[in-house]
């Protein structure tokens, strides 16, 4: 039995689908506070912990869990963690790191270092024949954002294991949720709330990557870095907003009518 700690619904769906395919029985906590309570009352073999969350983040949740459980492996899930955040996570008691979006073969290889669930391999995704490396190219920096595709159907198919029902759900949640996160980001900037701005840009980067939105994910990664250093401005967010509109338009036709 594992604990999944993730606040964003789209990322919850993708992570829970991964757990189901790999025969991991997962409880869900939507923030660090819930995670601490669940960890106190259950005996988990592994905790998958998002780091950027409201209410209580993954750093503090990990620190509190370590006060009563020093053994359970805690795997931090994040889309490209900054070096200082990675060190903070290790200091808090994180065991290892798993990049988001979750690539099934890579995640399975990491998790079996810590637990070997019964029949975990049953129903596992077919080998990606080197595609995992290609998917990881998302995190590398090309020369120009314009050279990156707005939407990679190939990445989306692989991340969702060709599950059209899951794809519909993820795109629907992206379309309904991402614009309001973008509005919040503008508010954060006006209020000079750099911590929440960085978290919101990180969320946009993560959920864009989860649906194959390469161009938006790349830009949001840049803006997250700027916010981390209190350098993001309104023009940056306007560009982000334009990229978001572009991705929503590009994925409208991907929703399969039942």
Coordinates of N, CA and C in Angstrom, one line a residue:
X1 N 0.8 -1.2 0.0 CA 0.0 0.0 0.0 C 0.9 1.2 0.0
X2 N 0.5 2.2 -0.9 CA 1.3 3.4 -1.0 C 0.5 4.7 -0.7
X3 N 1.1 5.8 -0.4 CA 0.4 7.0 -0.2 C 0.8 8.0 -1.3
X4 N -0.2 8.5 -2.1 CA 0.1 9.5 -3.1 C -0.3 10.9 -2.6
X5 N 0.6 11.8 -2.6 CA 0.3 13.1 -2.0 C 0.4 14.1 -3.2
X6 N -0.7 14.7 -3.6 CA -0.7 15.5 -4.8 C -2.0 16.4 -4.8
X7 N -1.8 17.7 -5.0 CA -2.9 18.6 -4.8 C -3.7 18.8 -6.1
X8 N -3.0 18.7 -7.3 CA -3.6 19.0 -8.5 C -4.4 17.8 -9.1
X9 N -5.7 18.1 -9.5 CA -6.6 17.0 -9.9 C -6.0 16.3 -11.2
X10 N -5.5 17.0 -12.1 CA -5.0 16.4 -13.3 C -3.8 15.5 -13.0
X11 N -2.9 16.0 -12.2 CA -1.8 15.2 -11.9 C -2.2 14.0 -11.0
X12 N -3.2 14.1 -10.2 CA -3.8 13.0 -9.4 C -4.2 11.9 -10.3
X13 N -5.0 12.3 -11.4 CA -5.5 11.3 -12.3 C -4.4 10.5 -13.0
X14 N -3.4 11.3 -13.4 CA -2.3 10.6 -14.1 C -1.5 9.7 -13.2
X15 N -1.3 10.1 -11.9 CA -0.5 9.3 -11.0 C -1.3 8.1 -10.5
X16 N -2.6 8.3 -10.3 CA -3.5 7.2 -9.9 C -3.6 6.1 -11.0
X17 N -3.6 6.6 -12.2 CA -3.7 5.7 -13.4 C -2.4 4.8 -13.4
X18 N -1.2 5.5 -13.1 CA 0.0 4.8 -13.0 C 0.0 3.7 -11.9
X19 N -0.5 4.1 -10.7 CA -0.6 3.2 -9.6 C -1.5 2.0 -10.0
X20 N -2.6 2.2 -10.6 CA -3.5 1.2 -11.0 C -2.8 0.2 -12.0
X21 N -2.1 0.8 -13.0 CA -1.5 -0.1 -14.0 C -0.4 -0.9 -13.4
X22 N 0.3 -0.4 -12.3 CA 1.4 -1.1 -11.8 C 1.0 -1.9 -10.5
X23 N -0.3 -2.1 -10.3 CA -0.9 -2.8 -9.2 C -0.4 -2.3 -7.8
X24 N -0.3 -1.0 -7.7 CA -0.1 -0.3 -6.4 C -1.4 0.2 -5.8
X25 N -1.7 -0.3 -4.6 CA -2.9 0.2 -3.9 C -2.6 1.5 -3.3
X26 N -3.2 2.6 -3.8 CA -2.8 3.9 -3.4 C -3.9 4.6 -2.6
X27 N -3.6 5.3 -1.5 CA -4.4 6.2 -0.8 C -4.0 7.6 -1.3
X28 N -5.0 8.6 -1.4 CA -4.7 9.9 -1.9 C -4.8 10.9 -0.8
X29 N -3.8 11.8 -0.7 CA -3.8 13.0 0.2 C -3.6 14.2 -0.7
X30 N -4.5 15.2 -0.5 CA -4.5 16.4 -1.4 C -3.6 17.5 -0.9
X31 N -3.0 17.3 0.3 CA -2.0 18.3 0.7 C -1.1 17.7 1.8
X32 N -0.1 18.4 2.3 CA 0.8 17.8 3.2 C 0.2 17.5 4.6
X33 N -0.8 18.3 5.0 CA -1.4 18.1 6.3 C -2.2 16.8 6.3
X34 N -2.9 16.5 5.2 CA -3.6 15.2 5.1 C -2.6 14.1 5.0
X35 N -1.5 14.3 4.4 CA -0.5 13.2 4.2 C 0.1 12.8 5.6
X36 N 0.3 13.8 6.5 CA 0.9 13.5 7.8 C -0.1 12.7 8.6
X37 N -1.4 13.1 8.5 CA -2.4 12.3 9.3 C -2.6 10.9 8.8
X38 N -2.6 10.7 7.4 CA -2.7 9.4 6.9 C -1.5 8.5 7.2
X39 N -0.3 9.2 7.2 CA 0.9 8.4 7.5 C 1.0 8.0 8.9
X40 N 0.4 8.8 9.8 CA 0.3 8.4 11.2 C -0.5 7.2 11.5
X41 N -1.6 7.1 10.7 CA -2.6 6.1 10.9 C -2.6 4.9 10.0
X42 N -1.6 4.8 9.1 CA -1.4 3.7 8.2 C 0.0 3.3 8.1
X43 N 0.2 2.1 7.7 CA 1.6 1.5 7.5 C 1.9 1.4 6.0
X44 N 2.4 2.5 5.5 CA 2.7 2.6 4.0 C 4.0 2.0 3.7
X45 N 4.1 1.3 2.5 CA 5.4 0.8 2.1 C 6.2 1.9 1.4
X46 N 5.5 2.9 0.9 CA 6.1 4.0 0.1 C 5.2 5.2 0.1
X47 N 5.8 6.4 0.1 CA 5.0 7.7 -0.1 C 5.6 8.4 -1.3
X48 N 4.6 8.7 -2.2 CA 4.9 9.6 -3.4 C 4.5 11.0 -3.0
X49 N 5.4 11.9 -2.9 CA 5.2 13.2 -2.3 C 5.4 14.4 -3.3
X50 N 4.3 15.1 -3.6 CA 4.5 16.3 -4.4 C 5.2 17.3 -3.4
X51 N 6.0 18.2 -4.0 CA 6.7 19.2 -3.1 C 5.9 20.5 -3.0
X52 N 5.4 20.9 -4.1 CA 4.7 22.2 -4.2 C 3.2 22.1 -4.0
X53 N 2.7 22.4 -2.8 CA 1.3 22.3 -2.5 C 0.9 23.4 -1.5
X54 N -0.4 23.8 -1.6 CA -0.9 24.7 -0.6 C -1.2 24.0 0.7
X55 N -1.7 24.7 1.7 CA -2.0 24.2 3.1 C -0.7 23.8 3.8
X56 N 0.0 22.7 3.3 CA 1.3 22.3 3.8 C 2.0 21.7 2.7
X57 N 3.2 22.2 2.4 CA 4.0 21.7 1.2 C 4.7 20.4 1.6
X58 N 5.3 19.8 0.6 CA 5.9 18.5 0.7 C 7.1 18.5 1.6
X59 N 7.8 19.6 1.7 CA 9.0 19.7 2.5 C 8.6 19.6 4.0
X60 N 7.6 20.4 4.4 CA 7.2 20.3 5.8 C 6.5 19.0 6.1
X61 N 5.7 18.5 5.2 CA 5.0 17.2 5.4 C 6.1 16.1 5.7
X62 N 7.1 16.1 4.8 CA 8.2 15.1 5.0 C 8.9 15.2 6.3
X63 N 9.2 16.5 6.7 CA 9.8 16.7 8.0 C 9.0 16.2 9.1
X64 N 7.7 16.4 9.1 CA 6.8 16.0 10.2 C 6.7 14.4 10.2
X65 N 6.6 13.8 9.0 CA 6.5 12.4 8.9 C 7.8 11.7 9.5
X66 N 8.9 12.4 9.2 CA 10.2 11.8 9.7 C 10.3 11.9 11.3
X67 N 9.4 12.7 11.9 CA 9.4 12.7 13.3 C 8.9 11.4 14.0
X68 N 8.0 10.7 13.2 CA 7.5 9.5 13.8 C 7.8 8.2 12.9
X69 N 8.3 8.5 11.7 CA 8.7 7.3 10.8 C 9.9 7.7 10.0
X70 N 11.0 7.0 10.4 CA 12.3 7.3 9.7 C 12.6 6.3 8.6
X71 N 11.7 5.3 8.5 CA 12.0 4.2 7.6 C 11.3 4.3 6.2
X72 N 10.0 4.7 6.2 CA 9.3 4.7 5.0 C 10.0 5.5 3.9
X73 N 10.2 4.9 2.7 CA 10.8 5.7 1.6 C 9.8 6.8 1.1
X74 N 10.3 8.0 1.1 CA 9.5 9.1 0.6 C 10.1 9.6 -0.7
X75 N 9.4 9.4 -1.8 CA 9.8 9.8 -3.1 C 9.2 11.1 -3.5
X76 N 10.0 12.1 -3.7 CA 9.5 13.5 -4.1 C 9.2 13.5 -5.6
X77 N 8.0 13.9 -5.9 CA 7.6 14.0 -7.3 C 7.6 15.5 -7.7
X78 N 8.3 15.8 -8.7 CA 8.3 17.2 -9.1 C 8.8 17.3 -10.5
X79 N 8.4 18.4 -11.2 CA 8.8 18.7 -12.5 C 10.0 19.6 -12.4
X80 N 11.2 19.0 -12.6 CA 12.4 19.8 -12.5 C 12.6 20.7 -11.3
X81 N 13.1 20.1 -10.2 CA 13.3 20.8 -9.0 C 14.6 21.6 -9.0
X82 N 14.5 22.8 -8.5 CA 15.7 23.6 -8.4 C 16.7 23.0 -7.4
X83 N 18.0 23.2 -7.7 CA 19.0 22.6 -6.8 C 18.8 22.9 -5.4
X84 N 18.5 24.1 -5.0 CA 18.3 24.5 -3.6 C 17.1 23.8 -3.0
X85 N 16.0 23.6 -3.8 CA 14.8 22.9 -3.3 C 15.1 21.4 -3.2
X86 N 16.0 20.9 -4.0 CA 16.3 19.5 -3.9 C 17.1 19.2 -2.6
X87 N 18.0 20.2 -2.3 CA 18.7 20.0 -1.0 C 17.8 20.2 0.2
X88 N 16.8 21.1 0.1 CA 15.9 21.3 1.2 C 15.1 20.0 1.4
X89 N 14.7 19.4 0.2 CA 13.9 18.1 0.3 C 14.7 17.0 1.0
X90 N 16.0 16.9 0.6 CA 16.9 15.9 1.2 C 17.0 16.2 2.7
X91 N 17.2 17.4 3.1 CA 17.4 17.8 4.5 C 16.1 17.5 5.3
X92 N 14.9 17.6 4.6 CA 13.7 17.3 5.3 C 13.5 15.8 5.5
X93 N 14.2 15.0 4.6 CA 14.1 13.5 4.8 C 13.6 12.8 3.6
X94 N 13.6 13.5 2.4 CA 13.2 12.8 1.2 C 14.2 11.8 0.8
X95 N 13.8 10.6 0.3 CA 14.7 9.5 0.0 C 15.2 9.6 -1.4
X96 N 14.3 9.9 -2.4 CA 14.7 9.9 -3.8 C 13.7 10.9 -4.5
X97 N 14.0 11.0 -5.8 CA 13.2 12.0 -6.7 C 12.7 11.3 -7.9
X98 N 11.5 11.6 -8.3 CA 10.8 11.1 -9.5 C 10.3 12.3 -10.3
X99 N 10.8 12.4 -11.5 CA 10.3 13.6 -12.4 C 8.9 13.4 -12.8
X100 N 8.2 14.6 -12.8 CA 6.9 14.6 -13.4 C 7.0 15.2 -14.8
X101 N 6.2 14.9 -15.8 CA 5.2 13.8 -15.7 C 5.8 12.4 -15.6
X102 N 5.0 11.5 -14.9 CA 5.5 10.2 -14.7 C 5.6 9.4 -15.9
X103 N 6.8 8.9 -16.2 CA 7.0 8.0 -17.4 C 7.0 6.6 -16.7
X104 N 6.1 5.7 -17.2 CA 5.8 4.5 -16.4 C 7.0 3.6 -16.2
X105 N 7.8 3.4 -17.3 CA 9.0 2.5 -17.1 C 10.0 3.1 -16.1
X106 N 10.3 4.4 -16.3 CA 11.2 5.0 -15.4 C 10.8 5.0 -13.9
X107 N 9.5 5.3 -13.7 CA 8.9 5.3 -12.4 C 8.9 3.9 -11.8
X108 N 8.6 2.9 -12.6 CA 8.6 1.5 -12.1 C 10.0 1.1 -11.7
X109 N 11.0 1.5 -12.5 CA 12.4 1.1 -12.2 C 12.8 1.8 -10.8
X110 N 12.4 3.0 -10.6 CA 12.7 3.7 -9.3 C 12.0 3.0 -8.1
X111 N 10.7 2.8 -8.3 CA 9.9 2.3 -7.2 C 10.4 0.9 -6.7
X112 N 10.8 0.0 -7.7 CA 11.2 -1.3 -7.3 C 12.5 -1.4 -6.6
X113 N 13.2 -0.2 -6.5 CA 14.4 -0.1 -5.7 C 14.0 -0.1 -4.2
X114 N 12.7 0.2 -3.9 CA 12.3 0.4 -2.5 C 11.3 -0.6 -2.1
X115 N 10.4 -1.0 -3.0 CA 9.4 -2.0 -2.7 C 9.2 -3.0 -3.9
X116 N 8.8 -4.2 -3.7 CA 8.6 -5.1 -4.8 C 7.1 -5.6 -4.6
X117 N 6.2 -4.8 -5.1 CA 4.8 -5.3 -4.9 C 4.5 -6.5 -5.7
X118 N 3.6 -7.3 -5.2 CA 3.3 -8.6 -5.9 C 2.7 -8.2 -7.3
X119 N 3.1 -9.0 -8.3 CA 2.7 -8.8 -9.7 C 2.7 -7.4 -10.2
X120 N 3.7 -6.6 -9.7 CA 3.8 -5.2 -10.1 C 4.0 -5.1 -11.6
X121 N 4.7 -6.1 -12.2 CA 5.0 -6.1 -13.6 C 3.8 -6.4 -14.5
X122 N 2.8 -7.1 -13.9 CA 1.7 -7.5 -14.6 C 0.9 -6.2 -15.0
X123 N 0.6 -6.1 -16.3 CA -0.1 -5.0 -16.8 C 0.7 -3.7 -17.0
X124 N 2.1 -3.9 -16.8 CA 3.0 -2.8 -17.0 C 3.0 -2.4 -18.5
X125 N 3.3 -1.2 -18.7 CA 3.4 -0.7 -20.1 C 4.5 -1.4 -20.8
X126 N 4.3 -1.6 -22.1 CA 5.3 -2.2 -23.0 C 6.5 -1.3 -23.0
X127 N 7.7 -1.8 -23.1 CA 8.9 -1.0 -23.2 C 8.7 0.1 -24.2
X128 N 9.3 1.3 -23.9 CA 9.1 2.4 -24.7 C 10.1 2.5 -25.8
X129 N 11.0 1.5 -25.9 CA 12.0 1.5 -27.0 C 12.8 2.8 -27.1
X130 N 13.3 3.3 -26.0 CA 14.0 4.5 -26.0 C 13.2 5.8 -26.0
X131 N 11.9 5.6 -26.0 CA 11.1 6.8 -26.0 C 11.2 7.6 -24.6
X132 N 11.5 6.9 -23.5 CA 11.6 7.6 -22.3 C 12.7 8.6 -22.4
X133 N 13.8 8.3 -23.0 CA 14.8 9.3 -23.2 C 14.3 10.5 -24.0
X134 N 13.5 10.3 -25.0 CA 13.0 11.4 -25.8 C 12.0 12.2 -25.0
X135 N 11.2 11.6 -24.1 CA 10.3 12.3 -23.3 C 11.0 13.2 -22.3
X136 N 12.2 12.7 -21.9 CA 12.9 13.5 -20.9 C 13.5 14.7 -21.6
X137 N 13.6 14.8 -22.9 CA 14.1 15.9 -23.6 C 13.3 17.2 -23.3
X138 N 12.1 16.9 -22.8 CA 11.2 18.1 -22.5 C 11.9 19.0 -21.5
X139 N 12.7 18.4 -20.6 CA 13.3 19.2 -19.6 C 14.6 19.9 -20.0
X140 N 15.1 19.6 -21.2 CA 16.3 20.2 -21.7 C 15.9 21.5 -22.4
X141 N 16.9 22.4 -22.5 CA 16.6 23.7 -23.0 C 17.0 23.8 -24.5
X142 N 16.1 23.9 -25.4 CA 16.5 24.1 -26.8 C 16.8 25.6 -27.0
X143 N 17.3 25.9 -28.2 CA 17.7 27.3 -28.5 C 16.6 28.3 -28.5
X144 N 15.4 27.8 -28.9 CA 14.3 28.8 -29.1 C 13.0 28.1 -28.8
X145 N 12.2 28.7 -27.9 CA 10.9 28.2 -27.6 C 10.1 27.8 -28.8
X146 N 10.1 28.7 -29.8 CA 9.3 28.5 -31.0 C 9.6 27.2 -31.7
X147 N 10.8 26.6 -31.5 CA 11.2 25.4 -32.2 C 10.5 24.2 -31.5
X148 N 9.9 24.4 -30.4 CA 9.3 23.3 -29.6 C 7.8 23.2 -30.0
X149 N 7.3 21.9 -30.2 CA 5.9 21.8 -30.6 C 5.0 22.2 -29.5
X150 N 3.9 22.8 -30.0 CA 2.8 23.2 -29.0 C 2.3 22.0 -28.3
X151 N 2.0 21.0 -29.1 CA 1.4 19.8 -28.5 C 2.0 18.5 -29.1
X152 N 2.5 17.6 -28.3 CA 3.1 16.4 -28.8 C 2.1 15.2 -28.5
X153 N 1.4 14.8 -29.5 CA 0.5 13.7 -29.4 C 1.2 12.4 -28.9
X154 N 2.4 12.2 -29.5 CA 3.2 11.0 -29.1 C 3.5 11.0 -27.6
X155 N 3.9 12.1 -27.1 CA 4.2 12.1 -25.6 C 2.9 11.9 -24.8
X156 N 1.8 12.5 -25.2 CA 0.6 12.4 -24.5 C 0.1 10.9 -24.5
X157 N 0.2 10.3 -25.7 CA -0.2 8.9 -25.8 C 0.6 8.0 -24.9
X158 N 1.9 8.2 -24.8 CA 2.8 7.4 -24.0 C 2.6 7.7 -22.5
X159 N 2.4 8.9 -22.1 CA 2.2 9.2 -20.7 C 0.8 8.6 -20.2
X160 N -0.1 8.5 -21.1 CA -1.5 8.0 -20.7 C -1.6 6.6 -21.1
X161 N -0.6 5.9 -21.6 CA -0.6 4.5 -22.0 C -1.8 4.3 -23.0
X162 N -2.0 5.2 -23.9 CA -3.0 5.1 -25.0 C -4.4 4.9 -24.4
X163 N -4.7 5.5 -23.3 CA -6.0 5.3 -22.7 C -6.8 6.6 -23.0
X164 N -7.8 6.4 -24.0 CA -8.5 7.6 -24.5 C -9.4 8.2 -23.4
X165 N -10.0 7.3 -22.5 CA -10.8 7.9 -21.5 C -10.0 8.8 -20.5
X166 N -8.8 8.3 -20.2 CA -7.9 9.1 -19.3 C -7.5 10.4 -20.0
X167 N -7.2 10.3 -21.3 CA -6.8 11.5 -22.1 C -7.9 12.5 -22.1
X168 N -9.2 12.1 -22.3 CA -10.3 13.0 -22.3 C -10.4 13.7 -20.9
X169 N -10.2 12.9 -19.9 CA -10.3 13.5 -18.5 C -9.2 14.5 -18.3
X170 N -8.0 14.2 -18.7 CA -6.9 15.1 -18.4 C -7.0 16.4 -19.2
X171 N -7.4 16.3 -20.5 CA -7.6 17.5 -21.3 C -8.7 18.3 -20.8
X172 N -9.8 17.7 -20.4 CA -10.9 18.4 -19.8 C -10.5 19.2 -18.6
X173 N -9.8 18.5 -17.7 CA -9.4 19.2 -16.5 C -8.3 20.3 -16.8
X174 N -7.5 20.1 -17.8 CA -6.6 21.2 -18.1 C -7.3 22.4 -18.6
X175 N -8.3 22.2 -19.5 CA -9.0 23.3 -20.1 C -9.8 24.0 -19.0
X176 N -10.3 23.3 -18.1 CA -11.2 24.0 -17.0 C -10.3 24.6 -15.9
X177 N -9.1 24.0 -15.7 CA -8.4 24.4 -14.5 C -7.2 25.4 -14.8
X178 N -6.5 25.2 -15.9 CA -5.3 26.0 -16.2 C -5.6 27.5 -16.3
X179 N -6.7 27.9 -17.0 CA -6.9 29.4 -17.1 C -7.1 30.1 -15.7
X180 N -7.7 29.4 -14.8 CA -7.9 30.1 -13.5 C -6.5 30.1 -12.7
X181 N -5.7 29.2 -12.9 CA -4.3 29.2 -12.3 C -3.6 30.4 -12.9
X182 N -3.7 30.6 -14.2 CA -3.1 31.7 -14.9 C -3.6 33.1 -14.3
X183 N -4.9 33.2 -14.1 CA -5.5 34.4 -13.5 C -4.9 34.6 -12.1
X184 N -4.7 33.5 -11.3 CA -4.2 33.6 -10.0 C -2.7 34.1 -10.1
X185 N -2.0 33.7 -11.1 CA -0.6 34.1 -11.2 C -0.5 35.6 -11.4
X186 N -1.4 36.2 -12.2 CA -1.4 37.7 -12.4 C -1.7 38.3 -11.0
X187 N -2.6 37.8 -10.2 CA -2.9 38.3 -8.9 C -1.7 38.2 -8.0
X188 N -1.0 37.1 -8.0 CA 0.2 36.9 -7.2 C 1.3 38.0 -7.6
X189 N 1.4 38.3 -8.8 CA 2.4 39.2 -9.3 C 2.1 40.6 -8.7
X190 N 0.8 41.0 -8.8 CA 0.3 42.3 -8.3 C 0.6 42.4 -6.8
X191 N 0.4 41.3 -6.1 CA 0.6 41.3 -4.7 C 2.0 41.0 -4.2
X192 N 2.9 40.9 -5.2 CA 4.3 40.5 -4.9 C 4.4 39.3 -4.1
X193 N 3.5 38.3 -4.3 CA 3.5 37.1 -3.6 C 4.3 36.1 -4.4
X194 N 5.7 36.2 -4.3 CA 6.6 35.4 -5.2 C 6.5 33.9 -4.9
X195 N 6.3 33.5 -3.7 CA 6.2 32.1 -3.3 C 5.0 31.4 -4.0
X196 N 3.9 32.1 -3.9 CA 2.7 31.5 -4.5 C 2.7 31.5 -6.0
X197 N 3.3 32.6 -6.5 CA 3.5 32.8 -8.0 C 4.4 31.6 -8.5
X198 N 5.5 31.4 -7.8 CA 6.4 30.3 -8.3 C 5.6 29.0 -8.2
X199 N 4.8 28.7 -7.2 CA 4.1 27.5 -7.1 C 3.1 27.3 -8.3
X200 N 2.4 28.4 -8.6 CA 1.4 28.4 -9.6 C 2.0 28.2 -11.0
X201 N 3.1 28.8 -11.2 CA 3.8 28.6 -12.5 C 4.4 27.2 -12.6
X202 N 4.8 26.6 -11.5 CA 5.3 25.3 -11.4 C 4.1 24.3 -11.8
X203 N 3.0 24.6 -11.2 CA 1.8 23.7 -11.5 C 1.4 23.8 -13.0
X204 N 1.4 25.0 -13.5 CA 1.2 25.1 -15.0 C 2.2 24.4 -15.8
X205 N 3.4 24.4 -15.4 CA 4.5 23.7 -16.1 C 4.2 22.2 -16.1
X206 N 3.9 21.7 -14.9 CA 3.7 20.3 -14.6 C 2.5 19.8 -15.4
X207 N 1.3 20.5 -15.3 CA 0.1 20.0 -16.0 C 0.2 20.1 -17.5
X208 N 0.9 21.1 -18.0 CA 1.1 21.2 -19.4 C 1.9 20.1 -19.9
X209 N 3.0 19.7 -19.2 CA 3.8 18.6 -19.6 C 3.0 17.3 -19.5
X210 N 2.1 17.2 -18.6 CA 1.3 16.0 -18.4 C 0.4 15.7 -19.6
X211 N 0.1 16.7 -20.4 CA -0.8 16.5 -21.6 C 0.0 16.7 -22.9
X212 N 1.3 16.7 -22.8 CA 2.2 16.9 -24.0 C 2.3 18.3 -24.5
X213 N 2.0 19.3 -23.6 CA 2.1 20.7 -24.0 C 3.5 21.2 -23.9
X214 N 4.4 20.8 -24.8 CA 5.8 21.0 -24.7 C 6.2 22.5 -24.6
X215 N 5.6 23.3 -25.5 CA 6.0 24.7 -25.6 C 5.6 25.5 -24.3
X216 N 4.4 25.3 -23.8 CA 3.9 26.0 -22.6 C 4.7 25.5 -21.4
X217 N 5.0 24.2 -21.3 CA 5.8 23.6 -20.2 C 7.2 24.3 -20.2
X218 N 7.8 24.4 -21.4 CA 9.1 25.0 -21.4 C 9.1 26.4 -21.0
X219 N 8.1 27.2 -21.5 CA 8.1 28.6 -21.1 C 7.8 28.8 -19.6
X220 N 6.8 27.9 -19.1 CA 6.5 28.0 -17.6 C 7.7 27.7 -16.8
X221 N 8.5 26.8 -17.2 CA 9.8 26.5 -16.5 C 10.7 27.7 -16.4
X222 N 10.8 28.4 -17.5 CA 11.6 29.6 -17.5 C 11.0 30.7 -16.5
X223 N 9.7 30.8 -16.6 CA 9.0 31.9 -15.7 C 9.1 31.4 -14.3
X224 N 9.0 30.1 -14.0 CA 9.1 29.7 -12.6 C 10.5 30.0 -12.1
X225 N 11.5 29.9 -12.9 CA 12.9 30.3 -12.5 C 13.0 31.8 -12.3
X226 N 12.3 32.6 -13.1 CA 12.3 34.0 -12.8 C 11.6 34.3 -11.5
X227 N 10.5 33.7 -11.3 CA 9.7 34.0 -10.1 C 10.5 33.5 -8.8
X228 N 11.3 32.4 -9.0 CA 12.1 31.9 -7.9 C 13.1 33.0 -7.5
X229 N 13.5 33.9 -8.5 CA 14.5 34.9 -8.2 C 13.8 36.3 -8.2
X230 N 12.5 36.3 -8.0 CA 11.7 37.6 -8.0 C 11.9 38.5 -9.2
X231 N 12.0 37.9 -10.4 CA 12.3 38.6 -11.6 C 11.2 38.6 -12.6
X232 N 10.1 37.8 -12.4 CA 9.0 37.7 -13.4 C 8.2 39.0 -13.4
X233 N 7.8 39.4 -14.7 CA 7.0 40.6 -14.8 C 5.7 40.3 -15.6
X234 N 4.9 41.4 -15.8 CA 3.6 41.2 -16.4 C 3.8 40.8 -17.9
X235 N 4.8 41.3 -18.5 CA 5.0 40.9 -19.9 C 5.3 39.4 -20.0
X236 N 6.0 38.8 -19.1 CA 6.3 37.4 -19.0 C 5.0 36.6 -18.9
X237 N 4.1 37.1 -18.0 CA 2.8 36.3 -17.8 C 1.9 36.5 -19.0
X238 N 2.0 37.6 -19.7 CA 1.2 37.8 -20.9 C 1.6 36.8 -22.0
X239 N 2.9 36.6 -22.1 CA 3.4 35.6 -23.0 C 2.9 34.2 -22.6
X240 N 2.9 33.9 -21.3 CA 2.5 32.6 -20.8 C 1.0 32.4 -21.1
X241 N 0.2 33.5 -20.9 CA -1.2 33.4 -21.2 C -1.5 33.1 -22.7
X242 N -0.7 33.7 -23.6 CA -0.8 33.5 -25.0 C -0.5 32.0 -25.3
X243 N 0.6 31.5 -24.7 CA 0.9 30.1 -24.9 C -0.1 29.1 -24.4
X244 N -0.8 29.5 -23.3 CA -1.8 28.7 -22.8 C -3.0 28.6 -23.7
X245 N -3.4 29.8 -24.2 CA -4.5 29.8 -25.2 C -4.2 29.0 -26.4
X246 N -2.9 29.0 -26.8 CA -2.4 28.3 -28.0 C -2.6 26.8 -27.7
X247 N -2.2 26.3 -26.5 CA -2.3 24.9 -26.2 C -3.7 24.4 -26.1
X248 N -4.6 25.3 -25.5 CA -6.0 24.9 -25.4 C -6.6 24.7 -26.8
X249 N -6.3 25.6 -27.7 CA -6.8 25.5 -29.1 C -6.2 24.3 -29.7
X250 N -4.9 23.9 -29.5 CA -4.3 22.8 -30.1 C -4.9 21.5 -29.6
X251 N -5.4 21.5 -28.4 CA -5.9 20.2 -27.8 C -7.4 20.0 -27.9
X252 N -8.1 21.1 -28.3 CA -9.6 21.0 -28.4 C -10.0 19.8 -29.3
X253 N -9.3 19.6 -30.4 CA -9.7 18.5 -31.3 C -9.2 17.1 -30.8
X254 N -8.5 17.1 -29.7 CA -8.0 15.8 -29.1 C -9.1 15.1 -28.3
X255 N -10.1 15.9 -27.9 CA -11.1 15.3 -27.0 C -12.0 14.3 -27.9
X256 N -11.9 13.1 -27.6 CA -12.7 12.0 -28.3 C -14.1 12.0 -27.9
X257 N -15.0 12.2 -28.8 CA -16.4 12.2 -28.5 C -16.9 10.7 -28.4
X258 N -17.5 10.5 -27.2 CA -18.0 9.1 -27.0 C -19.3 8.8 -27.7

